[in-house]
PDB file of C-alpha atoms in Angstrom:
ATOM      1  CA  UNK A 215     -24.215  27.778  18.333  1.00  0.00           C
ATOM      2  CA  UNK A 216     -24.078  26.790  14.754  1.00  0.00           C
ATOM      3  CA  UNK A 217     -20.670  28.987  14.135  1.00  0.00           C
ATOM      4  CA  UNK A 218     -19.278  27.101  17.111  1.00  0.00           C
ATOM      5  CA  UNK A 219     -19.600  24.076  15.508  1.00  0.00           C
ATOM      6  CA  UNK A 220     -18.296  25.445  11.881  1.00  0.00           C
ATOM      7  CA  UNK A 221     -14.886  26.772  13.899  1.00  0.00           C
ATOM      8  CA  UNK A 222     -14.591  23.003  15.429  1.00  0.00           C
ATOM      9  CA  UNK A 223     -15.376  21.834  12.037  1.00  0.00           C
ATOM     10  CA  UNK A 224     -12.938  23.878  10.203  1.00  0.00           C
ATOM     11  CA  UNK A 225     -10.228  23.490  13.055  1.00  0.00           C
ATOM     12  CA  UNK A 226     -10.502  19.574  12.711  1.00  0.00           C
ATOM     13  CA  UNK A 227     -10.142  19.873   9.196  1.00  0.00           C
ATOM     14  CA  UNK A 228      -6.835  22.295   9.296  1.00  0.00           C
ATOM     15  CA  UNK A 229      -5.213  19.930  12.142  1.00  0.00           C
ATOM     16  CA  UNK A 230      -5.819  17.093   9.319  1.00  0.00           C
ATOM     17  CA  UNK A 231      -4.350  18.826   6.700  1.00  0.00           C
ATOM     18  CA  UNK A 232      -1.656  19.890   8.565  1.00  0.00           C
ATOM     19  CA  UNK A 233      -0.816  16.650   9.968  1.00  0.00           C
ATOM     20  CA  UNK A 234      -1.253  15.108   6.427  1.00  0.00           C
ATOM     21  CA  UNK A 235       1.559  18.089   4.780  1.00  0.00           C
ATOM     22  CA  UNK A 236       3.880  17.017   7.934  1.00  0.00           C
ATOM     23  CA  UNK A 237       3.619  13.938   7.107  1.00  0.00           C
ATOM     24  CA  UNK A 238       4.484  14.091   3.513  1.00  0.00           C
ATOM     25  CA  UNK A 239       7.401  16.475   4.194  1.00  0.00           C
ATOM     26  CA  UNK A 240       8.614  13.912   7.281  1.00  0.00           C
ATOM     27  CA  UNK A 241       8.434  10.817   4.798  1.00  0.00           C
ATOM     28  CA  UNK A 242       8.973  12.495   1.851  1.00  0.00           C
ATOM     29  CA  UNK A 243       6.290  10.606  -0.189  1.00  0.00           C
ATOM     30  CA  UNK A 244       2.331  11.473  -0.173  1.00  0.00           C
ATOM     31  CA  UNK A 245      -0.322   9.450   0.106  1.00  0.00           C
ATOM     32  CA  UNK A 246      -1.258   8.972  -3.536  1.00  0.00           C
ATOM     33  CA  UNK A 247      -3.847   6.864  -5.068  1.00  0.00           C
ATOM     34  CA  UNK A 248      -3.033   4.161  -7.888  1.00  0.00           C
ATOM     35  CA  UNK A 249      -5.460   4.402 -10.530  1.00  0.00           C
ATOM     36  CA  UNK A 250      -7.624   1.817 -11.460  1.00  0.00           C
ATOM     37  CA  UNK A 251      -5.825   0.995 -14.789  1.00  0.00           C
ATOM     38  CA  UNK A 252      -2.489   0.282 -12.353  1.00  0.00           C
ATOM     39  CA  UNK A 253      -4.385  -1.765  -9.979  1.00  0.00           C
ATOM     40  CA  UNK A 254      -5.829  -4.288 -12.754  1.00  0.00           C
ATOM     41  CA  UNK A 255      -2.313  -4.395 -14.185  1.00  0.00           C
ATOM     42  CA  UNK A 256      -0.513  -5.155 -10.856  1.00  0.00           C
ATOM     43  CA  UNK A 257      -3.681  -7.806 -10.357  1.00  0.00           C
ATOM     44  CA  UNK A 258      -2.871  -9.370 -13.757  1.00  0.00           C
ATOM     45  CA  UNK A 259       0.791  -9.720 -12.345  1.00  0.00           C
ATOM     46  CA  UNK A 260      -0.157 -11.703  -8.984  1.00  0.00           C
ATOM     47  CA  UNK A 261      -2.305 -13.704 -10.959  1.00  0.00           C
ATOM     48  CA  UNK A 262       1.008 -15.243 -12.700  1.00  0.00           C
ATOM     49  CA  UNK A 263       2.473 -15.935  -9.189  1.00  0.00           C
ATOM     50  CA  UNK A 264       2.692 -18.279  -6.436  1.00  0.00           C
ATOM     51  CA  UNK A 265      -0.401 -17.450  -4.602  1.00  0.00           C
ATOM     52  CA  UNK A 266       0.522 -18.423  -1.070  1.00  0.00           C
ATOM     53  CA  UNK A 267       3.029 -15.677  -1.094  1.00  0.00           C
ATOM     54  CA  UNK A 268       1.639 -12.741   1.515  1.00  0.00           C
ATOM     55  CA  UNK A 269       1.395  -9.430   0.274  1.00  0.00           C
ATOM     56  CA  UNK A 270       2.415  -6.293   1.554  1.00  0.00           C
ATOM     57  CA  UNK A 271       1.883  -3.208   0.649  1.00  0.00           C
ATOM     58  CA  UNK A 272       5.134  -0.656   1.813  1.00  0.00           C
ATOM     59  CA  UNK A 273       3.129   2.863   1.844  1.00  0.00           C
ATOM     60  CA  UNK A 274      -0.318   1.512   1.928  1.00  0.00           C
ATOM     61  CA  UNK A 275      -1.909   4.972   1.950  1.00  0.00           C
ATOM     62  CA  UNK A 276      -5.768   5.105   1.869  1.00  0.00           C
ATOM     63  CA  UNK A 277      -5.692   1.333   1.000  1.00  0.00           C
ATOM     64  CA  UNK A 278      -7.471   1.453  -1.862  1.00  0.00           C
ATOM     65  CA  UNK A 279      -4.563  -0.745  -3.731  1.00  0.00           C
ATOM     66  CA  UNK A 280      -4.864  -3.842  -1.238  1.00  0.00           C
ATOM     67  CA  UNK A 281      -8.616  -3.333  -0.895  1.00  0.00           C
ATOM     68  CA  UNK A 282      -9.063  -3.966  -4.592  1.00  0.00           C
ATOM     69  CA  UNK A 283      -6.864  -6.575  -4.054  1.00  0.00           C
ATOM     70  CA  UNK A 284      -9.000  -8.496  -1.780  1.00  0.00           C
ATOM     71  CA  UNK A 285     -11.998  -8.443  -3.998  1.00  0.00           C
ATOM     72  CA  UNK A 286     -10.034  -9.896  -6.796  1.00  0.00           C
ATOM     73  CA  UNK A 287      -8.064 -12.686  -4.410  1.00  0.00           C
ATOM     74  CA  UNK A 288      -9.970 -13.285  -1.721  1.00  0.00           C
ATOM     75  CA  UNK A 289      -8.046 -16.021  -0.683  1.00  0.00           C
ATOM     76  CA  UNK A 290      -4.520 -14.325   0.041  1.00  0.00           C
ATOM     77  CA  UNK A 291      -3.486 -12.952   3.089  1.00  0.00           C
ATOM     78  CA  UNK A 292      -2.978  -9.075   2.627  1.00  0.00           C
ATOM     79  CA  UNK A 293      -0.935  -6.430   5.094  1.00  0.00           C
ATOM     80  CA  UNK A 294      -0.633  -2.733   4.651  1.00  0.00           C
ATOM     81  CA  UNK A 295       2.137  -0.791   6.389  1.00  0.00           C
ATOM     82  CA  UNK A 296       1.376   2.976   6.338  1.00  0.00           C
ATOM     83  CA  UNK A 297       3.597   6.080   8.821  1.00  0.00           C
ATOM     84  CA  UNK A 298       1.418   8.605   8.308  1.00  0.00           C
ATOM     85  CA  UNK A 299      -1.470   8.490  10.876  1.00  0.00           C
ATOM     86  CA  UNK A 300      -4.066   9.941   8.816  1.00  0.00           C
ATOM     87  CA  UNK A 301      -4.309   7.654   6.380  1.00  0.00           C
ATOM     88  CA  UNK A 302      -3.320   4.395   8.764  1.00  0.00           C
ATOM     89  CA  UNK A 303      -6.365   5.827  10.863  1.00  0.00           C
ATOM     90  CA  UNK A 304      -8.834   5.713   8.199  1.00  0.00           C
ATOM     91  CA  UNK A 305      -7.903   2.130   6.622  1.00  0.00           C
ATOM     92  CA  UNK A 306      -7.636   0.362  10.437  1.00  0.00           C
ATOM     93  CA  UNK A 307     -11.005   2.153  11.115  1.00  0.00           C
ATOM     94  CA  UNK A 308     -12.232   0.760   7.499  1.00  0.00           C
ATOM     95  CA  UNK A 309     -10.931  -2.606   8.239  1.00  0.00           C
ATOM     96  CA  UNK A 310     -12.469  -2.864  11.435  1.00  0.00           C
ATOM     97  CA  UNK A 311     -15.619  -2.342  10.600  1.00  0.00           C
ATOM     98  CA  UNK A 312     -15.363  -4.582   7.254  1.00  0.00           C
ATOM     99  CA  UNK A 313     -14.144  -7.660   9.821  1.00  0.00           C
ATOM    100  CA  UNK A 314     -17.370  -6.832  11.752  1.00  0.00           C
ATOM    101  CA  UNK A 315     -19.923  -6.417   9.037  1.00  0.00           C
ATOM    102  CA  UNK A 316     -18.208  -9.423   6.633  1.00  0.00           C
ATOM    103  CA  UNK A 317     -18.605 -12.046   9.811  1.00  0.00           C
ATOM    104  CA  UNK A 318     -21.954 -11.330  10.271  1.00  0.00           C
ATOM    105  CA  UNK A 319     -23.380 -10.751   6.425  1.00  0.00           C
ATOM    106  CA  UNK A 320     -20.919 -11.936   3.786  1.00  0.00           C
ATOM    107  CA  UNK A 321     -19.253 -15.279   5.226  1.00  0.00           C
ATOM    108  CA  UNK A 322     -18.004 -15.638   1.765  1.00  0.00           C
ATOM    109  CA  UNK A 323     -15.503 -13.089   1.723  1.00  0.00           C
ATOM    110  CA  UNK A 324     -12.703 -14.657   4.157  1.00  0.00           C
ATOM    111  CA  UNK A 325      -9.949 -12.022   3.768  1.00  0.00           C
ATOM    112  CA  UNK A 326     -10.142  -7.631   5.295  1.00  0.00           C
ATOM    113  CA  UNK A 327      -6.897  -6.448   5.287  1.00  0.00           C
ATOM    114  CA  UNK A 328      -4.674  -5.780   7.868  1.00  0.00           C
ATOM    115  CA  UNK A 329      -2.793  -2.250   8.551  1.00  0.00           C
ATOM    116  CA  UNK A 330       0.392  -1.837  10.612  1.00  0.00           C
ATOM    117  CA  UNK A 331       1.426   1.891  11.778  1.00  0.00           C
ATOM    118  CA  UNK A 332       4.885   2.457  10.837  1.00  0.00           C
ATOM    119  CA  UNK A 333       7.852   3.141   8.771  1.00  0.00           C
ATOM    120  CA  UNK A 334       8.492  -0.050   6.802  1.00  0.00           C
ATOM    121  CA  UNK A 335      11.976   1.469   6.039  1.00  0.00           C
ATOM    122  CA  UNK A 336      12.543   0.883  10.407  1.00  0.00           C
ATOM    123  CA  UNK A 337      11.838  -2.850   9.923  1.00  0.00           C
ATOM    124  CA  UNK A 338      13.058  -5.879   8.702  1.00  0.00           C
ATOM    125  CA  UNK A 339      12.602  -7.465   4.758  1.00  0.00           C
ATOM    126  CA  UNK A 340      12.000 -10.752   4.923  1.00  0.00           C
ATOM    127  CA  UNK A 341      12.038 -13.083   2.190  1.00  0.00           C
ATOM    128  CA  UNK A 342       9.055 -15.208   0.676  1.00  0.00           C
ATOM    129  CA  UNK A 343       6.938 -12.145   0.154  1.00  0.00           C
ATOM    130  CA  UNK A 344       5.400 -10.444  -2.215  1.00  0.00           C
ATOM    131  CA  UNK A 345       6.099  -6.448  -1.320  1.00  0.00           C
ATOM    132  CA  UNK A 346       4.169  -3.710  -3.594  1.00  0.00           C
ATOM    133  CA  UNK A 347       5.189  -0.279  -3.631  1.00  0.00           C
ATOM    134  CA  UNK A 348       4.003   3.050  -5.267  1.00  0.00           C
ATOM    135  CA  UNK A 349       7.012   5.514  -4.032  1.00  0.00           C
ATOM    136  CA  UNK A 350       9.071   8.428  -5.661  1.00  0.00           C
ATOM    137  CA  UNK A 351      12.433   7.842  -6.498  1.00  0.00           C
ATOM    138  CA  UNK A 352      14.471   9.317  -3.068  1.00  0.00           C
ATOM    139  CA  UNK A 353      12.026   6.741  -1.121  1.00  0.00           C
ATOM    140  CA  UNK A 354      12.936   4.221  -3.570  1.00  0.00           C
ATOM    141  CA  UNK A 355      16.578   4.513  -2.808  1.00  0.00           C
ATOM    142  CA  UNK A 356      16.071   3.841   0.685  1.00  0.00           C
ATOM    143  CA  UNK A 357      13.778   0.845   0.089  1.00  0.00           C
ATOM    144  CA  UNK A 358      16.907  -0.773  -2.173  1.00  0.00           C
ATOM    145  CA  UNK A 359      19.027   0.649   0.655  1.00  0.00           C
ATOM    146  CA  UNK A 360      17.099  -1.737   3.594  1.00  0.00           C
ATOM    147  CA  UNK A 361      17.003  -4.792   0.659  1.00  0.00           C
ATOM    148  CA  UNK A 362      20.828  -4.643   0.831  1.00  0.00           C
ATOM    149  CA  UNK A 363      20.751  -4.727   4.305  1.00  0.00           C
ATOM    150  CA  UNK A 364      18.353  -7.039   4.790  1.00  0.00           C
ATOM    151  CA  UNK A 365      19.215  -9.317   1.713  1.00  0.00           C
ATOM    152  CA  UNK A 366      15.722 -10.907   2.022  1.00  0.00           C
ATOM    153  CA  UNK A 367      15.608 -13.780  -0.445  1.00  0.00           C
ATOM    154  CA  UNK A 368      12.702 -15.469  -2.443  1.00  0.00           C
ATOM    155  CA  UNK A 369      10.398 -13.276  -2.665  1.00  0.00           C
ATOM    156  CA  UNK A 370       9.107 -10.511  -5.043  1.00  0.00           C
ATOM    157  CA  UNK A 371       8.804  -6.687  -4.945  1.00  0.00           C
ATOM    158  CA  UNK A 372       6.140  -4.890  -7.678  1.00  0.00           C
ATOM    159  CA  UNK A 373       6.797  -1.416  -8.211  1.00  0.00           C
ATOM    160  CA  UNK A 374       4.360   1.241  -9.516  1.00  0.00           C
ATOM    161  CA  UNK A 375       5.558   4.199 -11.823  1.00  0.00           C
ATOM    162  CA  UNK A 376       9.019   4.023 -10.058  1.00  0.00           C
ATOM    163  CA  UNK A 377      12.086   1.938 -11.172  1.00  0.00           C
ATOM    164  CA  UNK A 378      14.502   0.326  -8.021  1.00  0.00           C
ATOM    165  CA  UNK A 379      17.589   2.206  -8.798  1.00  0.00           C
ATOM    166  CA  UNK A 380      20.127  -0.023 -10.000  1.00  0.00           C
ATOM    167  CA  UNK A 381      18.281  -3.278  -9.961  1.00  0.00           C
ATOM    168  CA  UNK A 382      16.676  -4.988 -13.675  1.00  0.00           C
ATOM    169  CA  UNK A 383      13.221  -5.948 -13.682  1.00  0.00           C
ATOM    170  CA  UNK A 384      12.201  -9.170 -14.673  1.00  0.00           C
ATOM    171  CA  UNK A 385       9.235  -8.170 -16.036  1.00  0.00           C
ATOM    172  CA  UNK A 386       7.611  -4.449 -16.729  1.00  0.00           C
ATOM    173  CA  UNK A 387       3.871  -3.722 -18.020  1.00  0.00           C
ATOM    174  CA  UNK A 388       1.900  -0.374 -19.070  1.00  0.00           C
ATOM    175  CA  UNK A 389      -1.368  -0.038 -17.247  1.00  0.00           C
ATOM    176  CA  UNK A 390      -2.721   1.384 -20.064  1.00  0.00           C
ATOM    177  CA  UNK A 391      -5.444   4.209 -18.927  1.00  0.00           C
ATOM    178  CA  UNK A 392      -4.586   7.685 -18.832  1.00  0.00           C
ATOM    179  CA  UNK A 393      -1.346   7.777 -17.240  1.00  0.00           C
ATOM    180  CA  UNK A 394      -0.214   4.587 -18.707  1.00  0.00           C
ATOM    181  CA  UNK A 395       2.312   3.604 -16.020  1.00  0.00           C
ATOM    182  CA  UNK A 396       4.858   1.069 -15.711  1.00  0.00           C
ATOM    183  CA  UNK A 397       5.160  -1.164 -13.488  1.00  0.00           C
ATOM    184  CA  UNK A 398       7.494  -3.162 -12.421  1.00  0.00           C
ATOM    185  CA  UNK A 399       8.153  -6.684 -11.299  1.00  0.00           C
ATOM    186  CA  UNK A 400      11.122  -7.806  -9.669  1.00  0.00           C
ATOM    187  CA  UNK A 401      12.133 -11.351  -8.198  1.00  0.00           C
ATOM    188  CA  UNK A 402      14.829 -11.184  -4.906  1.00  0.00           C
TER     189      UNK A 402
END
């Protein structure tokens, strides 16, 4: 019995692998962690802007970004938008629970973040937003390719490690840590 449940095991853990390689080659970005050098950096950012501006996070991943997001502002409204199911699975899973155990222990905490399955490059920009992104440069083509569509206005788009091809940013800032990364702030 025991090496019946080590094949199920092992055959749960391939599919997810599997799934999570599809996925990357499909999208052509992985799921990849900020550090936590580039998450205090992008934090210092919001903290210099308009704080009822929603954020949203374009490729939220694991949501570890917008989670340490929420303990720094717990005040803002937070969305993650995440094709890959894997990942999407885990954080909705997450945030369930966290809406669950924060209204019945911490009623101090007033914000869990929210996570949407799909390809944010299938739907609309709007403007009056903040958007944060951590993609390679092919996926940041098509990002500035659905801002020229969309022409969203009023809003402001934070980029980790990647420049927007052909744009200027207002402001840029090294995390410092081990990668030291740029990021980037633009205003649309």
């Amino acid at each position: 019995m025991p090496s019946i449940l080590i094949l199920i095991i092992l055959a749960v853990l391939i599919k997810i692998l599997a799934s999570l390689i599809w996925a990357t080659h499909r999208l052509g970005v992985a799921a990849t962690p900020s550090t936590q050098a580039e998450r205090r950096t992008l934090a210092e950012l919001l903290a210099e802007e308009d704080p009822d501006l929603p954020i949203v996070d374009l490729g939220s991943g694991w949501g570890g970004l917008l989670r340490h997001l929420v303990r720094t502002y717990p005040d803002r409204h937070f969305q993650g938008i995440e094709a890959a199911w894997w990942p999407w699975l885990f954080t909705t899973l997450r945030s369930a629970t966290e809406r669950l155990w924060v209204s019945k222990v911490i009623r101090g905490i007033r914000t869990v973040p929210s996570f949407t399955r799909g390809n944010f490059l299938n739907q609309p920009l709007q403007g009056g937003k903040i958007y944060i992104t951590y993609l390679s440069g092919p996926a940041m083509k098509a990002l500035r390719r659905r801002f020229e569509k969309d022409q969203p206005m009023g809003g402001i788009l934070i980029s980790i490690a990647f420049a927007m091809p052909g744009w200027s940013p207002e402001r840029t800032r090294r995390s410092g840590g081990f990668l030291n990364t740029d990021i980037y702030l633009y205003r649309y």
